[in-house]
Amino acid sequence: MLIGGCESEQLPVFVLRLGAPETLGISTLDPGHRPPAMPPGRHVTVRVRMLDDTEELFDISQKASGKVLFDLVCSHMNLIEGDYFGLEFQNQQKMMVRPKHTILRFSVKFFPPDHAQLLEELTRYLFALQIKQDLFCGRLTCNDTSAALMVSYIIQSEIGDFEESQCRSHLLNNNYIPDQMPLIDKIMEFHSKNIGQTPAESDCHLLEVARRLEMYGIRLHPAKDREGTKLSLTVAHTGVLVFQGHTKINAFNWSKVRKLSFKRKRFLIKLRPDLNSSYQDTLEFLMPSRDCCKVFWKICVEYHAFFRLFEEPKPKPKPVLFSRGSSFRFSGRTQKQVIEYVKESEFKKIPFESCLTLSCIVFSSHYGHLWLRAGVVSNSPHLSASSGHSHGMVNGQKLLDLCSHSPDGRLPSPLTSPLLNDACSVRTDDEDEVRRKRFPTDRAYFIAKELLTTERTYVKDLEVVTSFQSAVGQDEATPDSLKDAIFSTFEPLHKFHTGFLREVEQRLALWEGRSNAHIKGDYQRIGDVLLKNLQGLKPLTANLSKQSEILLELEKACKASRRLEGLCRDFELQKVCYIPLNVFILRPLHRLIHYKQILERLCKHYPATHVDFRDCRAALADVSEVVDQLQGSLIKMENLQKLLELKKDLIGVDNLVVPGREFIRLGCLSKLSGKGLQQRMFFLFDDVILYTSRGMTATNQFKVHGQLPLHGMTVSAVVSQKNTGRWSGCHHSLVEMDKWMEDVKMAIEMAKTSNGPSSELLTSSLTDNKCPEDSSVEAESEDDMTAPHVSLEKPTPHRGNTMVHVCWHRNTSVSMVDFSIAVENQLSGNLLRKFKNSNGWQKLWVVFTNFSLFFYKSHQDDYPLASLPLLGYSVTVPSESENIHKDYVFKLHFKSHVYYFRSESEYTFERWMEVIRSATVPSSRARGLNGKETHA
């Protein structure tokens, strides 16, 4: 049985409670929090077998609960997503077993449908170990091809790239699946195709194959139906499943189940009424014993709560006189809470701090007066790692000592290492020195390398659009004209740039001396490759001025078909679509600007006599001609894209996207009303101002409260001294006020002379959108105990990390000028990252775009693992007192959150500083502070 209620396959089994009468739950520790205090009394040593088959000893109090032990194990491994795991203990004889004679197993408790939901590499590694165990014991059954493929990923992670004799010897000495010998040749064939994969990448591939198997995460519980037929019951994230042997014969989704209960040995499933179904209202299964039945019922309750509920259900109050039925409830965080915690572990609420100086803007028109204040409330989202601390002892040591050595002098288990493998490894000074001696140091080389790294990201971005075309292209709701427009534009571009990327990779390999060293010739240049490919690209750019037609065609088609709208929304919610879909559609235009910038830097670096100068200058002339022709169209398309994006963020407004309307600025201000200062999100256009609040709906959208037409409006500033508390953030308030004042004045002047759109928006009902009641399953014991009606399902999902949400949390604003500057400042490449209080440097693939850093394990990953919005951050160089003592390190700082990033050369260091400063101190925000660095 798993401590927390998730039992093993063998029944009957009983949980080891270690003296704890309460329900045992699993909960990962918040940063800076400690596990539950160790109860006083005599200590005992408990042996826990980890997923890599190593055994660890934990000293805990005899009076400690199982949760204390579990939290100690999670702290021991630096495991953040511990909610997916549990401690397993089997006792077939119902006998009291002394802890020192007992071995607990640490194992996976909840199996999510997609490994992409596991955000930490350590968590994925643990899941890969669980899959390895399930394959070995025959629990995860599959066909020979799938088995061989999974074993090839396992050995790629264990022994590295394929070498025939080593691989064969390893397979002869190690068994991964039952009856492995006939499959050795097939395994070796698959292994030979995995060359270059890191252990982390191999783990991801393994989990991707495993999750598609019917027996993935399945733990069978024997049962019989009313006719006495032998069956097995199990539970998954989707609901209760029925198996006959290893074949699934039925499934009851949570949405169809009204009630789960048990009476003695009978397990009952009460279904919701369905006229189209032939099933009875209540299904009955007979299990071996009452204990088996209750155990399986508890597992179902926990699976439903973990995967379907928003938050941990509140315990039912204990009856005063009589207690009927089981009081068991799920204890711990739900999957939604785990994902939000890991993603937003630093999105902390900053307490309200009053300012000594109230800086207000007054908008006046025939509609009345509106008093606004900038820079009052601040909610700050961040990204960081977290660590837990414990009072307990592991293997006779305090937890803080485990990262350096183990008590017997051996290296610690990989599970206890804070940095798991070379995809996220500590890099030594010796390695840096070797790298610098091996690779070129010429500035032109690093400019060419920037071309390579950004081209890799661009090809990935084109793949997003081609994937979208494949996703919606097969649907009848998609108009043929839209299919043809996307296909005719992006398929040729993707094919072309894939070949271009291959040529750049080959040239850089020659430049570095990594391949074809016997070929003679001067390959330390890149201009000839650029000139050849830019000339080949020119015919493909002819239709780029019509990208706005694709945006409008897509918008029109979504309006006409709710099905297509749902397909687009679902695609945009996928992790691969890490920025708005419309931005991907404009990427080919943005890329031309990047080529121009790279060539300008090369021409500036080279002397006129350099062998590469002539090709670079000719290529620059070609790309500059195309950029100049498209510049006017690009400005209009970016404005259209922004209007379409804002339309998705707002509810309660119609006709936002009309010809002639220009977006100017969005941002967070405090509106003065009869209830005092209230945080509102404002959207400034050239004809109207909208003010909104963040709706308490499942869609994460902003609800429009009102609109102020700009025609006839005046604007003035009022600065009053009011002793309302300690002084804080006054510069932010003045800078924000200055930006809004200037942009509003400009918009009012535009409204006076414009013949554009009407200043009246057609607003729909501004009443709150209520979430429909969830039809979640009622968890019930023998006496009809029900669970809360809270579900993870949302009526209309909406991405909650758009720029509007970032501005809301960071209490800042962004203008259209800032967005245009951000288009020009995009960068990709490897960086070493270090947290403020950590010891090692993590190597990450980092993409900077859309005012944010996106973090990947490698450039081959399809989606980012995390992101860091940079609005509000400052970028500086570490001081001597910070004891970094490394070259090319820059520091990102926001309030108490500090991150260090280390680049490989002076050029890349300068480039990262340049593009990040464009997000933290764009030109439209740097005024009024005497040239000093300011916060965005």
Coordinates of N, CA and C in Angstrom, one line a residue, residues 298 358 365 381 613 773 886 902 904:
K298 N -10.7 3.9 -1.9 CA -9.9 5.1 -1.5 C -9.0 5.5 -2.7
L358 N 1.1 61.0 -3.8 CA 0.0 60.4 -4.6 C 0.1 61.1 -6.0
S365 N -14.0 64.7 -19.4 CA -14.8 64.9 -20.7 C -16.2 65.1 -20.2
P381 N 5.1 38.1 -10.4 CA 5.4 36.7 -10.8 C 6.9 36.6 -11.1
F613 N 33.9 40.4 -46.4 CA 33.2 41.7 -46.4 C 32.3 41.9 -47.6
E773 N -21.7 24.8 -12.9 CA -21.4 23.8 -11.9 C -20.8 22.6 -12.5
K886 N 33.5 35.0 -12.1 CA 33.4 34.3 -13.4 C 33.3 35.4 -14.4
R902 N 25.5 33.3 -17.2 CA 26.8 33.3 -17.7 C 26.9 32.9 -19.2
E904 N 29.2 32.7 -23.0 CA 30.5 32.0 -23.3 C 31.6 33.0 -23.9

